[in-house]
Coordinates of C-alpha atoms in Angstrom, one line a residue:
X1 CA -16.4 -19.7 13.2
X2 CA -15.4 -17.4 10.3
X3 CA -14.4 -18.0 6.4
X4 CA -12.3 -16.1 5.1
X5 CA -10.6 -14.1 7.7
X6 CA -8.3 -11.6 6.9
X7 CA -4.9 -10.6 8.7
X8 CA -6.4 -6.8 9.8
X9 CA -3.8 -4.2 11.3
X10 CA -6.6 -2.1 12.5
X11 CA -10.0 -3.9 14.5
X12 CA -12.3 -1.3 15.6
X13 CA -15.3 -3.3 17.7
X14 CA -18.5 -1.2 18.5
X15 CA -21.1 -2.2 20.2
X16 CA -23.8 -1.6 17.9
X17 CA -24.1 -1.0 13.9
X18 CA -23.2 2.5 13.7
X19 CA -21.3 3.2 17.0
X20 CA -17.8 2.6 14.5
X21 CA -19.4 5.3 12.5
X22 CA -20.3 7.6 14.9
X23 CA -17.0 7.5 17.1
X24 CA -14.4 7.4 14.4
X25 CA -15.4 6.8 10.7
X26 CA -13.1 9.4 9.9
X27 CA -9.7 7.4 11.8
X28 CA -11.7 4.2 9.5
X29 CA -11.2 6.2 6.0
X30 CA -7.9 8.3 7.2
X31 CA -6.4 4.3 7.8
X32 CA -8.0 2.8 4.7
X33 CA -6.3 5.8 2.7
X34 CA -3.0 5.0 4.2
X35 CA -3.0 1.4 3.0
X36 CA -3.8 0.0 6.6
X37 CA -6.3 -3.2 6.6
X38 CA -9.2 -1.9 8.8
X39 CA -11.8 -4.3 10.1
X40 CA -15.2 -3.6 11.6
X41 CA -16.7 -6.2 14.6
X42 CA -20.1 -5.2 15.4
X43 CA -20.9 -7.3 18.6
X44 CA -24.9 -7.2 18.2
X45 CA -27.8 -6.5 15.8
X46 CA -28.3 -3.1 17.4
X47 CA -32.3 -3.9 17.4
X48 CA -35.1 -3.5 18.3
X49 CA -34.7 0.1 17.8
X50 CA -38.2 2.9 17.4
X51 CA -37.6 3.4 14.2
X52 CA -35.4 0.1 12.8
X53 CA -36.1 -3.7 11.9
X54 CA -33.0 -6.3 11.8
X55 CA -33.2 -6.3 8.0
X56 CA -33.6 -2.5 7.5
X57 CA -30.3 -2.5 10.2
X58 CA -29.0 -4.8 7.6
X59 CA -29.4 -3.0 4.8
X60 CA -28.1 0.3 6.3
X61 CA -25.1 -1.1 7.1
X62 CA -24.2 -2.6 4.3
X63 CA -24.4 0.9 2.7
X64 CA -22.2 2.9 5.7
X65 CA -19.7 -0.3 5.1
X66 CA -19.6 0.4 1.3
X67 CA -19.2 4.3 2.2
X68 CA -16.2 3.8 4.4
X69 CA -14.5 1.8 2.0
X70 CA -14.6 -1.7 4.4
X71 CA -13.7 -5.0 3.1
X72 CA -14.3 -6.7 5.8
X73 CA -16.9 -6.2 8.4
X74 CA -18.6 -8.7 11.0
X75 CA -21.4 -9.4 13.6
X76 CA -21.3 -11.2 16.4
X77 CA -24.6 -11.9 17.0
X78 CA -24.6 -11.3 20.7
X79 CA -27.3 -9.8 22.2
X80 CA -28.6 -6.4 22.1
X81 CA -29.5 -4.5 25.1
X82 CA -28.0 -7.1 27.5
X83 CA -24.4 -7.3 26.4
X84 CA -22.5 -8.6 28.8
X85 CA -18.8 -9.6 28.9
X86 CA -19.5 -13.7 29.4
X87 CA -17.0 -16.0 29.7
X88 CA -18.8 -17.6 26.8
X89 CA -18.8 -14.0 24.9
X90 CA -15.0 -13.4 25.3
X91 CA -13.7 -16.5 24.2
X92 CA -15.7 -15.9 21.2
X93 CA -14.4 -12.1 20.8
X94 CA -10.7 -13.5 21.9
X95 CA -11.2 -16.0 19.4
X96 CA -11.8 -13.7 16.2
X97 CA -8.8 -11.5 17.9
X98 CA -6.4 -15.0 17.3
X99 CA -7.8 -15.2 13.7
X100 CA -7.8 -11.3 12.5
X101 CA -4.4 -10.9 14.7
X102 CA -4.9 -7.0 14.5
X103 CA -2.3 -5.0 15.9
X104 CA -4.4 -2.5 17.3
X105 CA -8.2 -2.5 18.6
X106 CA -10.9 0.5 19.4
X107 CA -13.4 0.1 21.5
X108 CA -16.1 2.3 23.3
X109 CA -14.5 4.6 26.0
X110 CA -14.5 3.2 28.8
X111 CA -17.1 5.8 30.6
X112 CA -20.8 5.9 29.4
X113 CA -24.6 5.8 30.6
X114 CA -25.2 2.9 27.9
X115 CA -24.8 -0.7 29.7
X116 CA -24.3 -2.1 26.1
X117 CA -20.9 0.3 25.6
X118 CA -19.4 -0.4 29.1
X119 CA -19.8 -4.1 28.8
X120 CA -18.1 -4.1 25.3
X121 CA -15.3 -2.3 26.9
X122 CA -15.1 -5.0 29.3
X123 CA -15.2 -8.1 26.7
X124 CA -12.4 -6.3 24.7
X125 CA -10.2 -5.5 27.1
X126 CA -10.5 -9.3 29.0
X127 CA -10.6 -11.0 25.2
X128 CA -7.5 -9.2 24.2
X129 CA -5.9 -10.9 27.1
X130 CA -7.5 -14.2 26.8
X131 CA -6.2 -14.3 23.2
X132 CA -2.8 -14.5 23.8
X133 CA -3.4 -18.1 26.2
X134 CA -1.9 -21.6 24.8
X135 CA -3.9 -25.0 25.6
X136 CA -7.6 -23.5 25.1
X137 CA -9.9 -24.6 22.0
X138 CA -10.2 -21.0 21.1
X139 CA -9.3 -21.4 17.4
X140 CA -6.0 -19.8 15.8
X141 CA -2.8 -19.4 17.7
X142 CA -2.4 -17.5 20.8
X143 CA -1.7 -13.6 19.7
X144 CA -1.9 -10.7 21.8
X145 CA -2.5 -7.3 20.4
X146 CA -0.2 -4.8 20.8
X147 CA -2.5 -1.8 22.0
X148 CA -6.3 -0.4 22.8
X149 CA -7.6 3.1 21.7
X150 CA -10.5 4.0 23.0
X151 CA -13.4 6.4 20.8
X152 CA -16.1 8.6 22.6
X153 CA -19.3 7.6 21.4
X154 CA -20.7 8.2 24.7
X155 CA -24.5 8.6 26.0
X156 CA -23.3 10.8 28.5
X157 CA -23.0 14.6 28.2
X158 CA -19.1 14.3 28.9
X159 CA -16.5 16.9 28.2
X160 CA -13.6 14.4 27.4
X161 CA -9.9 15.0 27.9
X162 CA -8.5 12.5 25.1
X163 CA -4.9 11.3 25.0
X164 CA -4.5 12.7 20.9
X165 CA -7.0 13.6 18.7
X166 CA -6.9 12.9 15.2
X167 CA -7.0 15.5 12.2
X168 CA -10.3 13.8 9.7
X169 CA -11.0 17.4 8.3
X170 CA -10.5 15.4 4.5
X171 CA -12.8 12.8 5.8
X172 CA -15.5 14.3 7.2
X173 CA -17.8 14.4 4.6
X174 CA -17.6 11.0 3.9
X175 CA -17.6 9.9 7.1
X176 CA -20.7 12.0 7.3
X177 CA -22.2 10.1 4.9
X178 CA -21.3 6.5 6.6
X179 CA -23.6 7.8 9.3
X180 CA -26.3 9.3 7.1
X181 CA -26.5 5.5 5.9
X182 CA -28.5 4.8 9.0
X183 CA -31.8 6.5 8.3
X184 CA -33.6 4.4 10.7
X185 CA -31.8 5.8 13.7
X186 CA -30.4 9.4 12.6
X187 CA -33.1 11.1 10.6
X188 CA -36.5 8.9 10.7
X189 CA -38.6 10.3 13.2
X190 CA -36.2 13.4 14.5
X191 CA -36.8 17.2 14.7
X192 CA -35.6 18.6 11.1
X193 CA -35.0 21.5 13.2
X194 CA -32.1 23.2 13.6
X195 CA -29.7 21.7 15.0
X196 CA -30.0 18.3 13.6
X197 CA -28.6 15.3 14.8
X198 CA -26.0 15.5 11.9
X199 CA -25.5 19.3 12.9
X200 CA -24.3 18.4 16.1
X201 CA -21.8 15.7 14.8
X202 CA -20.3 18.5 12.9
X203 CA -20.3 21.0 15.6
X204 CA -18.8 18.2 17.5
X205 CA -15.8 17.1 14.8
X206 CA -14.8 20.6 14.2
X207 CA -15.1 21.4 18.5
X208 CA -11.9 18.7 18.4
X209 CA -10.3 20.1 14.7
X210 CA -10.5 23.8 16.7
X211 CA -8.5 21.9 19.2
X212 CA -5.5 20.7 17.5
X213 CA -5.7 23.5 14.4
X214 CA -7.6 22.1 11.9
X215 CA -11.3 21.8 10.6
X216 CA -12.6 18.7 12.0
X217 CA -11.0 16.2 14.7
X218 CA -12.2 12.7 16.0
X219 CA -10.6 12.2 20.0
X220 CA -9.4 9.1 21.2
X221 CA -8.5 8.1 24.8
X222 CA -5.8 5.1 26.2
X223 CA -5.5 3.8 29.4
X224 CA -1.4 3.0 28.6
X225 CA 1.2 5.5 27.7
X226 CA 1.8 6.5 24.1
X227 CA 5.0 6.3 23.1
X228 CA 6.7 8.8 20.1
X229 CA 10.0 7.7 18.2
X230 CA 10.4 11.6 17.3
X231 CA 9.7 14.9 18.6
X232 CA 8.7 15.5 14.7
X233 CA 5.3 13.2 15.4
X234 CA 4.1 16.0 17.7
X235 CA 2.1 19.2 15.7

């Protein structure tokens, strides 16, 4: 299985090297900052891609990982392009779950054109339940986390109602730089025009800080209530 395997309160799964990035580097840093123990699953290689090779993948993710600050960061080698949520795929995934024993997990909204985000959604949400069953040879002890948040990272041209967006207006810049790290698929063989890719990102993160106030914003979406202690957590 895995050496090494730290206890993570945060376990943000993408579906692809660079889809954590994309959809919420800046939660990744604002958590990091806060003393929280953030871990990254990609589930495949994210290649072939036009413009990538697995080692230049590789290496460009080892650079947005350093960027963000990660200690800890995985692949699950599962195939790319024909994800799909397996029984053999989730008892890996719910496996990893039992060993990390993260409180919370992210995965891909739920909603998207790209068969590789919609079946990651599935294997998260079905391994988060299979990780919490007794008698299996799924290594670990059973442990259920406590919730799933959802980040848009969508290949649909959505306009998203999310359940609480989060203020990353000191992060963006960095987290702008975690995605940078991916020449191969952001800036090798795209317009220099503008906009850019990266100029849309920011139009993007600062559409969702105009939202709640401030300069840039990441959304997030969850299928169960959200529950406040205090009126005070609201702004």
């Amino acid at each position: 299985m895995i050496d090494n395997v730290p206890k993570l309160d945060a376990l943000v799964i993408a579906p692809h090297p660079d889809d954590a990035e994309l959809g919420m580097g800046g939660a990744i840093l604002k958590m990091l900052s806060e003393g929280w123990k953030v871990g990254v699953l990609d589930l495949t290689s994210g290649e072939p891609t036009p413009f990538g090779s697995p080692e230049t993948r590789r290496q460009e993710t080892a650079a947005a990982t350093e960027t963000l600050g990660l200690t800890w960061r995985h692949n699950a080698g599962l195939p790319n392009r024909s994800l799909e949520p397996t029984l053999a795929a989730r008892e890996l995934i719910a496996g990893i779950f039992r060993l990390t024993k993260p409180r919370w997990l992210f995965a891909p909204y739920w909603e998207d054109a790209h068969p590789d985000h919609t079946a990651a959604t599935a294997l998260v949400e079905a391994a988060r339940f299979w990780a919490k069953l007794s008698k299996t040879e799924m290594p670990g002890e059973p442990y259920h986390p406590e919730r799933i948040f959802y980040y848009y990272c969508v290949h649909l041209k959505l306009t998203p109602q999310p359940d609480f967006i989060l203020d990353i207006s000191d992060q963006w810049e960095t987290k702008r730089k975690s995605i940078e790290a991916y020449q191969s698929q952001f800036v090798v063989g795209r317009s220099t025009d503008p906009p850019t890719f990266m100029d849309r990102m920011r139009d993007e993160a600062a559409y969702w800080g105009k939202a709640i106030g401030s300069r840039y914003g990441e959304p997030f979406a969850s299928r169960e209530p959200i529950a406040l202690r205090s009126m005070r957590e609201l702004f």
